[in-house]
Structure formats: structure tokens, C-alpha cells
Tab-separated table of C-alpha atoms and ligand atoms in Angstrom:
chain	number	residue	atom	x	y	z
A	1	MET	CA	90.127	205.331	-126.859
A	2	HIS	CA	87.346	207.145	-125.023
A	3	THR	CA	84.893	204.810	-123.305
A	4	LYS	CA	81.385	206.229	-123.456
A	5	LEU	CA	79.563	205.793	-120.169
A	6	PHE	CA	76.176	204.099	-120.092
A	7	ILE	CA	76.569	203.470	-116.362
A	8	PRO	CA	74.220	205.043	-113.784
A	9	GLY	CA	76.760	207.579	-112.645
A	10	PRO	CA	79.122	209.058	-113.223
A	11	THR	CA	77.546	209.693	-116.598
A	12	GLU	CA	79.039	210.828	-119.872
A	13	VAL	CA	80.196	214.464	-119.749
A	14	ARG	CA	80.397	216.327	-123.057
A	15	GLU	CA	83.649	217.833	-124.252
A	16	ASP	CA	82.386	221.443	-124.157
A	17	VAL	CA	81.467	221.023	-120.480
A	18	LEU	CA	84.896	219.585	-119.685
A	19	GLN	CA	86.530	222.510	-121.472
A	20	ILE	CA	84.658	225.066	-119.373
A	21	MET	CA	86.303	223.663	-116.246
A	22	SER	CA	89.784	224.492	-117.474
A	23	ARG	CA	89.184	228.206	-116.924
A	24	PRO	CA	91.425	229.834	-114.306
A	25	ILE	CA	90.235	229.527	-110.727
A	26	ILE	CA	88.690	232.595	-109.105
A	27	GLY	CA	88.655	233.428	-105.401
A	28	HIS	CA	85.631	232.007	-103.646
A	29	ARG	CA	84.967	235.387	-101.994
A	30	SER	CA	85.342	237.335	-105.236
A	31	LYS	CA	82.595	239.295	-106.954
A	32	GLU	CA	82.799	236.852	-109.923
A	33	MET	CA	82.117	233.889	-107.642
A	34	THR	CA	79.270	235.705	-105.914
A	35	ASP	CA	77.694	236.471	-109.305
A	36	LEU	CA	78.273	232.904	-110.458
A	37	TYR	CA	76.576	231.353	-107.430
A	38	GLU	CA	73.679	233.785	-107.565
A	39	ARG	CA	73.126	232.967	-111.251
A	40	ILE	CA	73.268	229.197	-110.560
A	41	HIS	CA	70.886	229.628	-107.633
A	42	ASN	CA	68.377	231.579	-109.732
A	43	ASN	CA	68.665	229.318	-112.772
A	44	LEU	CA	68.098	226.210	-110.668
A	45	GLN	CA	64.896	227.770	-109.357
A	46	LYS	CA	63.931	228.752	-112.888
A	47	PHE	CA	64.628	225.375	-114.515
A	48	PHE	CA	62.833	223.471	-111.764
A	49	ASN	CA	60.030	225.994	-111.594
A	50	THR	CA	60.175	226.606	-107.876
A	51	LYS	CA	60.583	229.300	-105.262
A	52	ASN	CA	61.821	226.759	-102.737
A	53	GLU	CA	65.177	227.284	-101.123
A	54	VAL	CA	68.022	225.871	-103.229
A	55	MET	CA	71.584	225.141	-102.156
A	56	VAL	CA	74.643	223.694	-103.858
A	57	PHE	CA	77.043	221.697	-101.690
A	58	THR	CA	80.496	220.454	-102.605
A	59	THR	CA	79.775	216.793	-101.920
A	60	SER	CA	78.379	213.675	-103.563
A	61	GLY	CA	74.804	212.500	-103.018
A	62	THR	CA	75.669	210.639	-99.824
A	63	GLY	CA	76.500	213.939	-98.141
A	64	LEU	CA	72.951	215.136	-98.608
A	65	MET	CA	71.487	211.782	-97.561
A	66	GLU	CA	73.126	212.539	-94.235
A	67	GLY	CA	72.551	216.302	-94.326
A	68	SER	CA	68.848	216.063	-95.080
A	69	ILE	CA	68.212	213.718	-92.158
A	70	ARG	CA	70.363	215.821	-89.830
A	71	ASN	CA	68.491	219.015	-90.698
A	72	VAL	CA	64.841	218.062	-90.619
A	73	ILE	CA	64.558	214.995	-88.388
A	74	GLN	CA	65.041	215.304	-84.648
A	75	SER	CA	64.245	211.690	-83.918
A	76	ASN	CA	61.557	209.613	-85.652
A	77	VAL	CA	61.852	208.885	-89.358
A	78	LEU	CA	60.321	206.232	-91.567
A	79	ASN	CA	62.822	204.925	-94.099
A	80	CYS	CA	61.111	203.216	-97.030
A	81	THR	CA	63.536	200.693	-98.515
A	82	ASN	CA	63.348	198.796	-101.797
A	83	GLY	CA	66.980	198.426	-102.838
A	84	SER	CA	70.556	199.095	-101.968
A	85	PHE	CA	70.574	202.903	-101.799
A	86	SER	CA	67.416	203.208	-99.714
A	87	GLU	CA	68.931	200.589	-97.381
A	88	ARG	CA	72.034	202.743	-97.157
A	89	TRP	CA	69.897	205.736	-96.257
A	90	TYR	CA	68.342	203.807	-93.391
A	91	GLN	CA	71.858	202.962	-92.160
A	92	ILE	CA	72.805	206.645	-92.442
A	93	ALA	CA	69.799	207.680	-90.341
A	94	LEU	CA	70.827	205.173	-87.668
A	95	ALA	CA	74.457	206.282	-87.857
A	96	ASN	CA	73.274	209.814	-87.096
A	97	GLY	CA	71.514	208.635	-83.955
A	98	LYS	CA	67.965	208.911	-85.321
A	99	ASN	CA	65.178	206.634	-84.282
A	100	ALA	CA	64.788	205.292	-87.810
A	101	GLU	CA	62.224	202.662	-88.649
A	102	LYS	CA	62.522	200.660	-91.805
A	103	MET	CA	59.564	199.776	-93.995
A	104	ALA	CA	61.131	197.245	-96.330
A	105	TYR	CA	59.885	196.148	-99.731
A	106	GLU	CA	61.205	193.316	-101.782
A	107	TRP	CA	63.899	194.590	-104.159
A	108	GLY	CA	62.349	195.373	-107.526
A	109	LYS	CA	59.103	196.678	-106.020
A	110	SER	CA	58.101	200.306	-105.634
A	111	VAL	CA	57.076	201.900	-102.345
A	112	LYS	CA	53.281	201.984	-102.006
A	113	ILE	CA	51.369	205.045	-100.875
A	114	GLU	CA	48.737	203.034	-98.934
A	115	ASP	CA	51.402	201.511	-96.680
A	116	VAL	CA	53.083	204.853	-96.118
A	117	ARG	CA	49.779	206.587	-95.365
A	118	ALA	CA	48.855	203.914	-92.810
A	119	LYS	CA	52.216	204.368	-91.099
A	120	LEU	CA	51.918	208.156	-91.125
A	121	GLU	CA	48.464	208.031	-89.594
A	122	THR	CA	49.993	206.635	-86.411
A	123	GLY	CA	51.344	210.180	-85.967
A	124	LYS	CA	54.696	208.794	-84.937
A	125	TYR	CA	56.932	210.132	-87.696
A	126	GLU	CA	58.440	213.546	-88.287
A	127	GLY	CA	59.274	212.548	-91.816
A	128	ILE	CA	59.468	209.886	-94.503
A	129	ALA	CA	62.717	209.162	-96.325
A	130	LEU	CA	61.940	207.966	-99.829
A	131	THR	CA	64.218	207.024	-102.712
A	132	HIS	CA	62.520	208.247	-105.879
A	133	ASN	CA	64.664	206.208	-108.248
A	134	GLU	CA	66.336	203.090	-106.839
A	135	THR	CA	69.452	202.939	-108.976
A	136	SER	CA	70.167	199.355	-107.902
A	137	THR	CA	66.864	197.932	-109.099
A	138	GLY	CA	65.744	200.435	-111.747
A	139	VAL	CA	62.525	201.153	-109.844
A	140	ARG	CA	60.786	204.516	-109.807
A	141	THR	CA	58.344	205.459	-107.042
A	142	PRO	CA	56.052	208.345	-108.094
A	143	ILE	CA	56.221	210.884	-105.264
A	144	ASP	CA	53.308	213.286	-105.757
A	145	ASP	CA	50.800	211.516	-103.473
A	146	PHE	CA	53.394	211.013	-100.775
A	147	TYR	CA	53.744	214.741	-100.248
A	148	LYS	CA	50.067	215.196	-99.428
A	149	ALA	CA	50.031	212.097	-97.227
A	150	ALA	CA	52.999	213.437	-95.277
A	151	HIS	CA	51.543	216.922	-94.861
A	152	ASP	CA	48.114	215.571	-93.860
A	153	ASN	CA	49.923	213.914	-90.980
A	154	ASN	CA	52.215	216.729	-89.938
A	155	ALA	CA	55.278	215.048	-91.412
A	156	LEU	CA	57.841	216.024	-94.040
A	157	LEU	CA	58.696	214.231	-97.261
A	158	VAL	CA	62.462	213.838	-97.757
A	159	VAL	CA	63.419	212.505	-101.179
A	160	ASP	CA	66.586	211.044	-102.637
A	161	ALA	CA	66.292	211.879	-106.340
A	162	VAL	CA	69.978	211.181	-106.877
A	163	SER	CA	69.627	209.329	-110.169
A	164	SER	CA	66.470	210.939	-111.533
A	165	LEU	CA	66.440	214.712	-110.931
A	166	ALA	CA	67.067	216.590	-114.207
A	167	GLY	CA	66.152	213.498	-116.260
A	168	ASP	CA	62.768	212.339	-115.037
A	169	MET	CA	59.859	214.770	-114.685
A	170	ILE	CA	59.854	215.728	-111.015
A	171	ASP	CA	57.966	218.540	-109.334
A	172	VAL	CA	60.395	219.629	-106.635
A	173	ASN	CA	57.563	221.611	-105.031
A	174	LYS	CA	56.065	218.265	-104.007
A	175	ALA	CA	58.909	217.418	-101.652
A	176	ASP	CA	60.161	219.111	-98.502
A	177	VAL	CA	63.749	218.154	-99.155
A	178	ILE	CA	64.853	216.719	-102.492
A	179	PHE	CA	68.433	216.323	-103.641
A	180	ALA	CA	70.707	215.032	-106.386
A	181	PRO	CA	74.424	215.148	-107.145
A	182	THR	CA	75.814	216.430	-110.433
A	183	GLN	CA	77.229	213.169	-111.814
A	184	LYS	CA	73.938	211.545	-112.816
A	185	SER	CA	71.191	213.158	-114.899
A	186	PHE	CA	72.820	216.595	-114.809
A	187	ALA	CA	75.610	215.039	-116.931
A	188	LEU	CA	78.378	216.811	-115.024
A	189	PRO	CA	81.449	215.436	-113.251
A	190	PRO	CA	81.011	214.203	-109.656
A	191	GLY	CA	81.593	216.713	-106.864
A	192	LEU	CA	78.505	218.852	-106.311
A	193	ALA	CA	75.051	218.107	-104.969
A	194	ILE	CA	71.945	220.243	-105.243
A	195	VAL	CA	69.102	220.385	-102.755
A	196	PHE	CA	65.668	222.029	-102.822
A	197	ILE	CA	64.048	222.731	-99.455
A	198	SER	CA	60.472	223.786	-98.681
A	199	ASP	CA	59.576	226.598	-96.264
A	200	GLU	CA	58.126	224.012	-93.873
A	201	ALA	CA	61.404	222.106	-93.898
A	202	MET	CA	63.394	225.306	-93.249
A	203	GLU	CA	61.112	226.122	-90.326
A	204	LYS	CA	61.555	222.603	-88.978
A	205	ALA	CA	65.347	222.793	-89.356
A	206	LYS	CA	65.429	225.863	-87.109
A	207	LYS	CA	63.988	223.723	-84.305
A	208	VAL	CA	66.178	220.653	-84.829
A	209	SER	CA	69.206	220.466	-82.581
A	210	ASN	CA	72.559	219.024	-83.608
A	211	ARG	CA	72.179	219.735	-87.335
A	212	GLY	CA	75.930	219.434	-87.738
A	213	TYR	CA	78.144	222.062	-89.346
A	214	PHE	CA	78.933	221.437	-93.000
A	215	PHE	CA	75.397	220.603	-94.110
A	216	ASP	CA	73.590	223.055	-91.838
A	217	PHE	CA	70.749	224.367	-94.029
A	218	ILE	CA	70.167	227.384	-91.792
A	219	ALA	CA	73.821	228.451	-91.894
A	220	MET	CA	73.852	228.016	-95.691
A	221	HIS	CA	70.682	230.071	-95.984
A	222	ASP	CA	71.924	232.879	-93.738
A	223	TYR	CA	75.239	233.063	-95.572
A	224	TYR	CA	73.456	233.297	-98.905
A	225	VAL	CA	71.114	236.021	-97.711
A	226	GLU	CA	73.983	238.020	-96.292
A	227	LYS	CA	76.696	237.456	-98.917
A	228	LYS	CA	75.381	235.330	-101.816
A	229	GLN	CA	78.227	232.970	-100.994
A	230	ILE	CA	78.846	229.536	-99.461
A	231	PRO	CA	80.417	229.202	-95.983
A	232	ALA	CA	83.111	226.620	-96.951
A	233	THR	CA	85.290	226.748	-100.076
A	234	PRO	CA	83.234	225.406	-103.003
A	235	ALA	CA	84.618	223.369	-105.938
A	236	VAL	CA	84.938	226.428	-108.176
A	237	SER	CA	85.587	224.583	-111.466
A	238	LEU	CA	82.494	222.478	-111.016
A	239	PHE	CA	80.461	225.631	-110.490
A	240	TYR	CA	81.644	226.834	-113.933
A	241	ALA	CA	80.398	223.559	-115.360
A	242	LEU	CA	77.058	223.690	-113.539
A	243	ASP	CA	76.466	227.265	-114.657
A	244	TYR	CA	77.219	226.347	-118.286
A	245	GLN	CA	75.163	223.156	-118.158
A	246	LEU	CA	72.141	224.952	-116.694
A	247	ASP	CA	72.120	227.243	-119.736
A	248	LYS	CA	72.105	224.199	-121.986
A	249	MET	CA	69.377	222.565	-119.902
A	250	MET	CA	67.202	225.665	-120.079
A	251	LYS	CA	67.585	225.762	-123.852
A	252	GLU	CA	66.401	222.160	-124.039
A	253	GLY	CA	63.670	222.666	-121.417
A	254	MET	CA	62.523	220.262	-118.715
A	255	GLU	CA	59.717	218.791	-120.810
A	256	ASN	CA	61.995	217.986	-123.767
A	257	ARG	CA	64.656	216.656	-121.482
A	258	TYR	CA	62.121	214.312	-119.927
A	259	ARG	CA	60.843	213.228	-123.367
A	260	ARG	CA	64.355	212.380	-124.517
A	261	HIS	CA	64.937	210.331	-121.355
A	262	LYS	CA	61.610	208.555	-121.777
A	263	GLU	CA	62.365	207.723	-125.401
A	264	MET	CA	65.724	206.228	-124.412
A	265	ALA	CA	64.102	204.330	-121.522
A	266	ASN	CA	61.508	202.864	-123.899
A	267	MET	CA	64.240	201.687	-126.296
A	268	VAL	CA	66.284	200.012	-123.566
A	269	GLN	CA	63.246	198.505	-121.865
A	270	LYS	CA	61.954	197.040	-125.128
A	271	TRP	CA	65.404	195.555	-125.751
A	272	GLY	CA	65.487	194.232	-122.175
A	273	LYS	CA	62.111	192.547	-122.548
A	274	ASP	CA	62.912	191.142	-126.003
A	275	ASN	CA	66.168	189.607	-124.823
A	276	PHE	CA	65.787	189.071	-121.065
A	277	LYS	CA	63.335	190.335	-118.454
A	278	LEU	CA	63.117	193.638	-116.582
A	279	PHE	CA	63.861	193.528	-112.870
A	280	ALA	CA	61.446	196.346	-111.991
A	281	GLU	CA	57.831	195.754	-111.105
A	282	PRO	CA	55.805	196.515	-114.267
A	283	GLY	CA	54.588	200.113	-114.350
A	284	TYR	CA	57.366	201.364	-112.088
A	285	GLU	CA	60.320	201.230	-114.481
A	286	SER	CA	62.841	204.019	-114.068
A	287	VAL	CA	63.120	206.695	-116.740
A	288	THR	CA	66.895	207.023	-116.288
A	289	VAL	CA	68.276	203.526	-115.618
A	290	THR	CA	67.118	200.028	-116.531
A	291	THR	CA	68.015	196.972	-114.485
A	292	ILE	CA	67.795	193.836	-116.619
A	293	GLU	CA	67.347	190.439	-115.033
A	294	ASN	CA	69.969	188.018	-116.304
A	295	ASN	CA	67.481	185.181	-116.758
A	296	ARG	CA	69.655	183.612	-119.502
A	297	ASN	CA	72.551	183.453	-117.079
A	298	ILE	CA	75.053	185.016	-119.466
A	299	ASN	CA	78.529	186.002	-118.329
A	300	VAL	CA	77.837	189.673	-117.583
A	301	ASP	CA	81.479	190.670	-117.171
A	302	ALA	CA	82.403	189.003	-120.460
A	303	MET	CA	79.709	191.046	-122.200
A	304	ARG	CA	80.900	194.231	-120.478
A	305	LYS	CA	84.495	193.497	-121.494
A	306	GLU	CA	83.476	193.089	-125.144
A	307	LEU	CA	81.518	196.330	-124.947
A	308	ARG	CA	84.457	198.159	-123.433
A	309	GLN	CA	86.604	197.047	-126.344
A	310	ARG	CA	84.054	198.776	-128.536
A	311	GLY	CA	84.301	201.950	-126.425
A	312	MET	CA	81.134	201.584	-124.342
A	313	GLU	CA	80.555	200.809	-120.698
A	314	ILE	CA	77.498	199.446	-118.921
A	315	SER	CA	77.195	198.285	-115.290
A	316	ASN	CA	76.932	194.928	-113.652
A	317	GLY	CA	74.177	194.500	-111.051
A	318	TYR	CA	74.661	196.375	-107.787
A	319	GLY	CA	75.671	194.566	-104.583
A	320	LYS	CA	73.767	191.339	-104.135
A	321	LEU	CA	72.295	191.724	-107.646
A	322	LYS	CA	75.734	191.409	-109.299
A	323	ASP	CA	75.639	188.925	-112.222
A	324	LYS	CA	71.947	188.283	-111.503
A	325	THR	CA	71.212	191.606	-113.207
A	326	PHE	CA	73.011	194.251	-115.237
A	327	ARG	CA	72.227	197.914	-115.680
A	328	ILE	CA	72.075	200.284	-118.609
A	329	ALA	CA	71.793	203.987	-117.825
A	330	HIS	CA	70.006	206.303	-120.230
A	331	MET	CA	70.553	209.520	-118.379
A	332	GLY	CA	72.117	212.917	-118.734
A	333	ASP	CA	73.036	214.152	-122.181
A	334	LEU	CA	72.941	210.769	-123.945
A	335	THR	CA	70.825	210.636	-127.088
A	336	PRO	CA	68.498	207.994	-128.581
A	337	GLU	CA	71.050	207.596	-131.425
A	338	GLU	CA	73.745	206.675	-128.914
A	339	ILE	CA	71.407	204.208	-127.192
A	340	LYS	CA	70.598	202.654	-130.568
A	341	GLU	CA	74.290	202.170	-131.252
A	342	LEU	CA	74.790	200.606	-127.819
A	343	LEU	CA	71.909	198.176	-128.274
A	344	GLU	CA	73.100	197.175	-131.759
A	345	ASN	CA	76.497	196.368	-130.314
A	346	MET	CA	74.904	194.418	-127.486
A	347	ASP	CA	72.915	192.382	-130.011
A	348	GLU	CA	76.120	191.441	-131.793
A	349	ILE	CA	77.881	190.584	-128.556
A	350	LEU	CA	74.956	188.555	-127.224
A	351	SER	CA	75.109	186.275	-130.215
A	352	LYS	CA	78.688	185.443	-129.105
A	353	VAL	CA	78.580	185.588	-125.270
A	354	LYS	CA	76.932	182.566	-123.716
B	1	LIG	N1	71.153	207.333	-103.770
B	1	LIG	C1	71.018	206.762	-104.967
B	1	LIG	C2	69.644	206.422	-105.439
B	1	LIG	C3	72.143	206.501	-105.750
B	1	LIG	O1	72.017	205.957	-106.950
B	1	LIG	C4	73.433	206.833	-105.255
B	1	LIG	C5	74.699	206.602	-106.044
B	1	LIG	N2	74.659	205.689	-107.033
B	1	LIG	C6	73.515	207.426	-104.002
B	1	LIG	C7	72.350	207.676	-103.294
B	1	LIG	C8	74.819	207.857	-103.437
B	1	LIG	O2	75.254	208.969	-104.149
B	1	LIG	P1	76.787	209.363	-104.256
B	1	LIG	O3	77.514	208.186	-104.840
B	1	LIG	O4	76.762	210.561	-105.183
B	1	LIG	O5	77.270	209.695	-102.908
């Protein structure tokens, strides 16, 4: 039996998308591949309404957490942390030898613009690393004001939008670097990650030494300008899927896609409040994933096991939030009807699982 994924990545991939990937492989230096990448490149700019640089790497999100820091930060970066993935990003900055400073919030809270602005005004930071959607806590930090605050202080805004880009409404023009892998709201298999980069960030990258090799934005840019190709061998089958999915996304439109996500988020969050409590600070609930506080102390794995027997999968809490919370994703190509079915099943199970 197929288990439908309501976990915050990898998300459910539709059958037609899976089928597309079974096409024969083409050479990565062929004319077909060049056309394919150029079309993906242009459609990404079109869907996200931007002229910013766009690149597709064969990697998961973590690759671009590292790559973004390597490209645009020479030394001083402010890592805003409010959950597990933003903590990881801070560790990644340190692991890459950066002088990273952590501004930590309690898990469940969003990052606050006033605090960031005050830090930026010291003039110490080249950039801020911000996690738009903390997948561990279900918290969304609106980014628009952060971009201005960064630019007012000669710094860049670097955003992890791993679990929100293509689901939530995000203006990629309001970030200097913003990235997401394919296995979350794009509703594709894992294996690719997309990044948008501002002109300011590209200029900065030119001056940063030790950008590394695989994720070097300048090398990627130059190769694209010269050949419309990617320096290393890309995951060709996944490019078929991304190309196909972008057509579907453009038919739906960003606004409608956001509305569908918001409708699903409202359903899950109402259910969460009726039955438990939401973990996120009120007003900052994610549009793509809801973290529910297990304030009734139910056996989360028992509930998940029951759900799996019914062909549906949700997630336990992440890291230290395991069993204290559980997570329901409402991202990608899922529909409100599917969420309704999930919640009805959870109601039935809850009456049995203590
Ligand atoms: N950042 C966030 C917010 C995430 O949710 C995740 C993955 N769940 C990552 C980074 C890491 O991405 P990946 O697993 O694709 O490397």
C-alpha cells in the first residue's frame, strides 16, 4: 500500500511527476540538456517574478546552507536561531571557519526585526543568516523588513527558505540569497536545490576568498553565461521532473498556490488548537508545516503507527521536541481534501490512543 506523506519533507510526489523521470537519460553536455536547463532557469525567474540570478544545484538544502555562507560571507555573520535547523546553520558557519555569532531565541518564537536591526547597527556583520520557516517548530519569520534593515547597514540577508519556498508567499527579491531544495514545497523528489541571488550578493561573492569549488556561485554563473550548462554532472532525471513541475506550478500560479497552502494550514491549525495546542508563537504559524504541542501526553508513535496502517504518515517532533510535539506538513501538491481525510482519521485514532 502507498503511504501518503504528510511529513515536512520529503513530501508526496504525484504519479505523473514520477513517470516523467523514467525518460531515457540525455548527455549533460547535449543540446537537449542545455535547452532544458535554460527553460528551467527562465521559468524559475518567471514563477518567482524576479530577475535575480538563479541556479540549480544537485544537492539537498544543507549543501546550500554551506554554499551560501561560503559565497557571501568572508568572516562575520549573525546567525539568528529559533530551532533545530537554524542551529544547524550556525554550526555550518562555524565549520566553514566563519566568525559566526548566534542570536538565539527560545524554540517556538520567531526572530524579531528590532533585535536584528540593533545588532546590524553595530556595523559588525557582513550578513544575517535567517531561517524563514523553522521546520522543527513550525514558526515562520516574515522576512521583508529584514532585507531593508540589512541593506541600511551594508549587510546581506541570507535566507533558508527550505520548507517554505513555492508554498508560502515569498518575494525572493527581498533576499540576497534565498534557497530551497526540491523535496519540500516543490513536491519533487529529493536531490536538487534552487537558489536565487541578488546582484549585490554576486558582487560580494567576487570579493570573498575561499568560496570552495562545487557551490561557487561565480563559477556557476560564468558557466551558464558561456554554455547554459552546469559545471558538474547534474541529476538529469530530476531536471525532467523540475521542468515538468514548473509548468504545473505556473498553471496554478503563485497566488493560488499560496492560498491552497494557507487553507490547509488553517485546517490543521484549527484541529491542533481544538485538540492540543500549537507550538508556534501566535501570529507566526508556518503556512507549510504545523508543530503541535503534545500537551495531552499521548503516545505519538502509537498514533503514527495507526495512521501508517491507514496509508498516511505524519512526523514526530524533531530532535529534542520528539514526543513533546508532532508535526503535520501541508505542503507541496497536497490538497485540502487530503488534509480533511487525514484529520478525520486522526480524530478516530485519537479516541483510541491514550
Ligand atoms: N533547513 C530547514 C529549515 C529544513 O527544514 C531542512 C530539512 N528538513 C534543512 C535546512 C536541511 O535540508 P536538507 O535535508 O534538504 O539538506
